[in-house]
PDB file of C-alpha atoms in Angstrom:
ATOM      1  CA  UNK A 102     147.953  20.134 107.779  1.00 71.00           C
ATOM      2  CA  UNK A 103     151.096  21.660 109.238  1.00 83.00           C
ATOM      3  CA  UNK A 104     154.523  20.393 108.197  1.00 77.00           C
ATOM      4  CA  UNK A 105     156.781  20.523 111.246  1.00 82.00           C
ATOM      5  CA  UNK A 106     159.881  18.714 110.011  1.00 81.00           C
ATOM      6  CA  UNK A 107     161.160  17.410 106.683  1.00 78.00           C
ATOM      7  CA  UNK A 108     164.407  16.012 105.340  1.00 79.00           C
ATOM      8  CA  UNK A 109     165.030  16.693 101.664  1.00 78.00           C
ATOM      9  CA  UNK A 110     168.117  15.428  99.870  1.00 78.00           C
ATOM     10  CA  UNK A 111     169.542  17.305  96.895  1.00 76.00           C
ATOM     11  CA  UNK A 112     168.268  20.748  97.946  1.00 76.00           C
ATOM     12  CA  UNK A 113     165.124  22.776  97.421  1.00 81.00           C
ATOM     13  CA  UNK A 114     164.395  24.788  94.279  1.00 81.00           C
ATOM     14  CA  UNK A 115     162.968  28.242  95.003  1.00 82.00           C
ATOM     15  CA  UNK A 116     161.409  30.408  92.292  1.00 83.00           C
ATOM     16  CA  UNK A 117     161.565  27.814  89.524  1.00 84.00           C
ATOM     17  CA  UNK A 118     162.748  24.338  88.618  1.00 83.00           C
ATOM     18  CA  UNK A 119     166.091  25.338  87.054  1.00 85.00           C
ATOM     19  CA  UNK A 120     169.268  24.253  88.846  1.00 80.00           C
ATOM     20  CA  UNK A 121     170.176  27.927  89.412  1.00 78.00           C
ATOM     21  CA  UNK A 122     167.201  28.079  91.831  1.00 81.00           C
ATOM     22  CA  UNK A 123     168.495  25.235  94.016  1.00 78.00           C
ATOM     23  CA  UNK A 124     169.192  25.953  97.694  1.00 79.00           C
ATOM     24  CA  UNK A 125     171.593  23.120  98.418  1.00 78.00           C
ATOM     25  CA  UNK A 126     172.719  24.007 101.921  1.00 84.00           C
ATOM     26  CA  UNK A 127     171.432  26.002 104.890  1.00 88.00           C
ATOM     27  CA  UNK A 128     173.096  25.934 108.279  1.00 92.00           C
ATOM     28  CA  UNK A 129     173.382  28.129 111.335  1.00 95.00           C
ATOM     29  CA  UNK A 130     175.816  27.431 114.102  1.00 96.00           C
ATOM     30  CA  UNK A 131     178.643  28.530 116.290  1.00 95.00           C
ATOM     31  CA  UNK A 132     182.223  27.466 116.875  1.00 94.00           C
ATOM     32  CA  UNK A 133     185.151  28.329 119.114  1.00 93.00           C
ATOM     33  CA  UNK A 134     187.831  30.006 116.995  1.00 93.00           C
ATOM     34  CA  UNK A 135     191.555  29.962 117.655  1.00 94.00           C
ATOM     35  CA  UNK A 136     194.231  32.539 117.042  1.00 94.00           C
ATOM     36  CA  UNK A 137     197.001  30.993 114.964  1.00 96.00           C
ATOM     37  CA  UNK A 138     200.412  31.939 113.616  1.00 97.00           C
ATOM     38  CA  UNK A 139     201.924  30.766 110.337  1.00 96.00           C
ATOM     39  CA  UNK A 140     204.238  28.304 112.144  1.00 97.00           C
ATOM     40  CA  UNK A 141     201.302  26.073 113.118  1.00 95.00           C
ATOM     41  CA  UNK A 142     200.829  27.224 116.721  1.00 97.00           C
ATOM     42  CA  UNK A 143     197.348  28.009 118.007  1.00 96.00           C
ATOM     43  CA  UNK A 144     195.646  29.499 121.050  1.00 94.00           C
ATOM     44  CA  UNK A 145     191.990  28.645 121.630  1.00 90.00           C
ATOM     45  CA  UNK A 146     189.658  31.565 122.280  1.00 87.00           C
ATOM     46  CA  UNK A 147     187.511  29.305 124.473  1.00 75.00           C
ATOM     47  CA  UNK A 148     184.989  30.156 125.891  1.00 77.00           C
ATOM     48  CA  UNK A 149     184.424  32.692 123.094  1.00 85.00           C
ATOM     49  CA  UNK A 150     181.766  31.465 120.669  1.00 86.00           C
ATOM     50  CA  UNK A 151     181.426  32.909 117.178  1.00 92.00           C
ATOM     51  CA  UNK A 152     178.204  32.475 115.218  1.00 94.00           C
ATOM     52  CA  UNK A 153     177.821  31.833 111.506  1.00 95.00           C
ATOM     53  CA  UNK A 154     175.158  31.381 108.839  1.00 95.00           C
ATOM     54  CA  UNK A 155     175.783  29.345 105.707  1.00 93.00           C
ATOM     55  CA  UNK A 156     173.369  29.594 102.773  1.00 90.00           C
ATOM     56  CA  UNK A 157     174.527  27.627  99.744  1.00 85.00           C
ATOM     57  CA  UNK A 158     178.214  28.421  99.373  1.00 86.00           C
ATOM     58  CA  UNK A 159     177.945  31.815 101.133  1.00 89.00           C
ATOM     59  CA  UNK A 160     179.254  31.826 104.688  1.00 91.00           C
ATOM     60  CA  UNK A 161     178.832  34.818 106.987  1.00 92.00           C
ATOM     61  CA  UNK A 162     180.780  34.717 110.261  1.00 92.00           C
ATOM     62  CA  UNK A 163     179.872  37.288 112.945  1.00 91.00           C
ATOM     63  CA  UNK A 164     182.687  38.183 115.355  1.00 87.00           C
ATOM     64  CA  UNK A 165     181.578  40.187 118.372  1.00 85.00           C
ATOM     65  CA  UNK A 166     183.544  41.184 121.487  1.00 85.00           C
ATOM     66  CA  UNK A 167     186.506  38.806 121.556  1.00 86.00           C
ATOM     67  CA  UNK A 168     188.214  40.541 124.453  1.00 87.00           C
ATOM     68  CA  UNK A 169     191.718  40.341 125.912  1.00 88.00           C
ATOM     69  CA  UNK A 170     193.164  38.143 123.166  1.00 90.00           C
ATOM     70  CA  UNK A 171     195.900  35.904 124.515  1.00 91.00           C
ATOM     71  CA  UNK A 172     198.788  35.417 122.076  1.00 94.00           C
ATOM     72  CA  UNK A 173     201.045  33.483 124.473  1.00 94.00           C
ATOM     73  CA  UNK A 174     202.697  30.620 122.598  1.00 95.00           C
ATOM     74  CA  UNK A 175     202.455  32.244 119.162  1.00 96.00           C
ATOM     75  CA  UNK A 176     205.569  33.281 117.194  1.00 97.00           C
ATOM     76  CA  UNK A 177     205.891  37.092 117.481  1.00 96.00           C
ATOM     77  CA  UNK A 178     207.202  37.622 113.927  1.00 96.00           C
ATOM     78  CA  UNK A 179     204.511  35.483 112.221  1.00 96.00           C
ATOM     79  CA  UNK A 180     201.289  36.834 110.725  1.00 96.00           C
ATOM     80  CA  UNK A 181     198.332  36.398 113.074  1.00 95.00           C
ATOM     81  CA  UNK A 182     195.068  34.836 111.914  1.00 95.00           C
ATOM     82  CA  UNK A 183     191.795  33.450 113.241  1.00 93.00           C
ATOM     83  CA  UNK A 184     190.376  30.054 112.305  1.00 94.00           C
ATOM     84  CA  UNK A 185     187.209  29.655 110.215  1.00 92.00           C
ATOM     85  CA  UNK A 186     184.545  26.926 110.511  1.00 92.00           C
ATOM     86  CA  UNK A 187     184.862  25.980 106.795  1.00 90.00           C
ATOM     87  CA  UNK A 188     187.483  26.130 104.036  1.00 90.00           C
ATOM     88  CA  UNK A 189     187.389  29.396 102.114  1.00 88.00           C
ATOM     89  CA  UNK A 190     186.570  28.997  98.416  1.00 86.00           C
ATOM     90  CA  UNK A 191     187.289  32.571  97.301  1.00 82.00           C
ATOM     91  CA  UNK A 192     189.433  35.640  97.963  1.00 79.00           C
ATOM     92  CA  UNK A 193     187.663  37.752 100.618  1.00 81.00           C
ATOM     93  CA  UNK A 194     188.084  41.102 102.348  1.00 78.00           C
ATOM     94  CA  UNK A 195     185.747  42.409 105.074  1.00 84.00           C
ATOM     95  CA  UNK A 196     186.105  45.071 107.768  1.00 85.00           C
ATOM     96  CA  UNK A 197     186.983  44.230 111.376  1.00 89.00           C
ATOM     97  CA  UNK A 198     187.224  46.584 114.365  1.00 89.00           C
ATOM     98  CA  UNK A 199     190.120  46.228 116.814  1.00 89.00           C
ATOM     99  CA  UNK A 200     190.594  47.998 120.146  1.00 88.00           C
ATOM    100  CA  UNK A 201     193.563  48.373 122.433  1.00 86.00           C
ATOM    101  CA  UNK A 202     197.206  48.580 121.482  1.00 86.00           C
ATOM    102  CA  UNK A 203     197.729  47.501 117.867  1.00 89.00           C
ATOM    103  CA  UNK A 204     201.155  47.795 116.221  1.00 89.00           C
ATOM    104  CA  UNK A 205     199.889  49.064 112.847  1.00 88.00           C
ATOM    105  CA  UNK A 206     197.298  51.778 112.311  1.00 86.00           C
ATOM    106  CA  UNK A 207     193.892  50.866 110.877  1.00 85.00           C
ATOM    107  CA  UNK A 208     191.382  50.536 109.422  1.00 88.00           C
ATOM    108  CA  UNK A 209     191.606  46.739 109.582  1.00 90.00           C
ATOM    109  CA  UNK A 210     190.199  44.023 107.341  1.00 89.00           C
ATOM    110  CA  UNK A 211     189.836  40.253 107.407  1.00 89.00           C
ATOM    111  CA  UNK A 212     191.896  38.802 104.566  1.00 88.00           C
ATOM    112  CA  UNK A 213     191.113  35.206 103.524  1.00 89.00           C
ATOM    113  CA  UNK A 214     192.490  33.481 100.453  1.00 88.00           C
ATOM    114  CA  UNK A 215     191.052  30.577  98.471  1.00 88.00           C
ATOM    115  CA  UNK A 216     191.678  27.205 100.121  1.00 90.00           C
ATOM    116  CA  UNK A 217     192.515  28.587 103.573  1.00 91.00           C
ATOM    117  CA  UNK A 218     190.795  27.630 106.838  1.00 92.00           C
ATOM    118  CA  UNK A 219     191.730  30.934 108.472  1.00 94.00           C
ATOM    119  CA  UNK A 220     191.524  34.684 107.920  1.00 92.00           C
ATOM    120  CA  UNK A 221     194.437  37.016 108.558  1.00 93.00           C
ATOM    121  CA  UNK A 222     193.948  40.573 109.778  1.00 91.00           C
ATOM    122  CA  UNK A 223     195.275  43.212 107.389  1.00 90.00           C
ATOM    123  CA  UNK A 224     196.018  46.863 108.181  1.00 89.00           C
ATOM    124  CA  UNK A 225     194.743  48.820 105.211  1.00 83.00           C
ATOM    125  CA  UNK A 226     196.929  51.847 105.974  1.00 74.00           C
ATOM    126  CA  UNK A 227     200.113  49.764 106.059  1.00 69.00           C
ATOM    127  CA  UNK A 228     198.735  47.431 103.339  1.00 70.00           C
ATOM    128  CA  UNK A 229     200.019  44.297 105.067  1.00 88.00           C
ATOM    129  CA  UNK A 230     198.987  41.651 107.561  1.00 91.00           C
ATOM    130  CA  UNK A 231     199.303  42.140 111.294  1.00 93.00           C
ATOM    131  CA  UNK A 232     201.875  40.014 113.063  1.00 95.00           C
ATOM    132  CA  UNK A 233     201.504  38.433 116.487  1.00 95.00           C
ATOM    133  CA  UNK A 234     203.706  41.207 117.919  1.00 95.00           C
ATOM    134  CA  UNK A 235     201.195  43.831 116.689  1.00 93.00           C
ATOM    135  CA  UNK A 236     198.806  42.580 119.396  1.00 92.00           C
ATOM    136  CA  UNK A 237     199.352  43.188 123.101  1.00 91.00           C
ATOM    137  CA  UNK A 238     198.604  39.817 124.664  1.00 91.00           C
ATOM    138  CA  UNK A 239     195.721  39.965 127.134  1.00 90.00           C
ATOM    139  CA  UNK A 240     194.823  43.530 126.109  1.00 91.00           C
ATOM    140  CA  UNK A 241     193.988  43.802 122.374  1.00 90.00           C
ATOM    141  CA  UNK A 242     190.321  43.082 121.518  1.00 89.00           C
ATOM    142  CA  UNK A 243     188.338  42.223 118.405  1.00 89.00           C
ATOM    143  CA  UNK A 244     185.309  44.450 118.988  1.00 88.00           C
ATOM    144  CA  UNK A 245     183.349  43.251 116.000  1.00 86.00           C
ATOM    145  CA  UNK A 246     183.363  42.357 112.385  1.00 87.00           C
ATOM    146  CA  UNK A 247     181.563  40.260 109.833  1.00 88.00           C
ATOM    147  CA  UNK A 248     183.374  38.081 107.321  1.00 89.00           C
ATOM    148  CA  UNK A 249     181.403  36.919 104.287  1.00 89.00           C
ATOM    149  CA  UNK A 250     182.980  34.482 101.879  1.00 88.00           C
ATOM    150  CA  UNK A 251     182.201  31.623  99.535  1.00 88.00           C
ATOM    151  CA  UNK A 252     183.063  28.223 100.982  1.00 85.00           C
ATOM    152  CA  UNK A 253     183.743  24.953  99.247  1.00 70.00           C
ATOM    153  CA  UNK A 254     180.649  22.879  98.598  1.00 60.00           C
TER     154      UNK A 254
END
């Protein structure tokens, strides 16, 4: 007999019955991120969809071709960040590729701290976060990047 659908509460144990073998969460999806500043302003990247995979507490977000980022309405002197679909549960760094005029030289990395629902973009060469003014509104692109982090259960 073929099992086509099942709902199991409490997770599935793979490779043994110990709790360390429990797969408690699996999810794939997409969301529309926003660019935000640290003053609480946001600009939706709609219709840009970003995909993610969550396995247990590990979340991998795949950013690909977010072109012509509009920063209108964001505070120029604030750090710029992008929203995440879940709250970060760890300190994370992962590479991201930018194209177009950027105010600080790269390479660039996502920088997400524990408890945040966003990731800032950090210039490794300058060793600090990019501000809104480092992007040229309507011109700077996020070409690609993957952010992997541990999210709250």
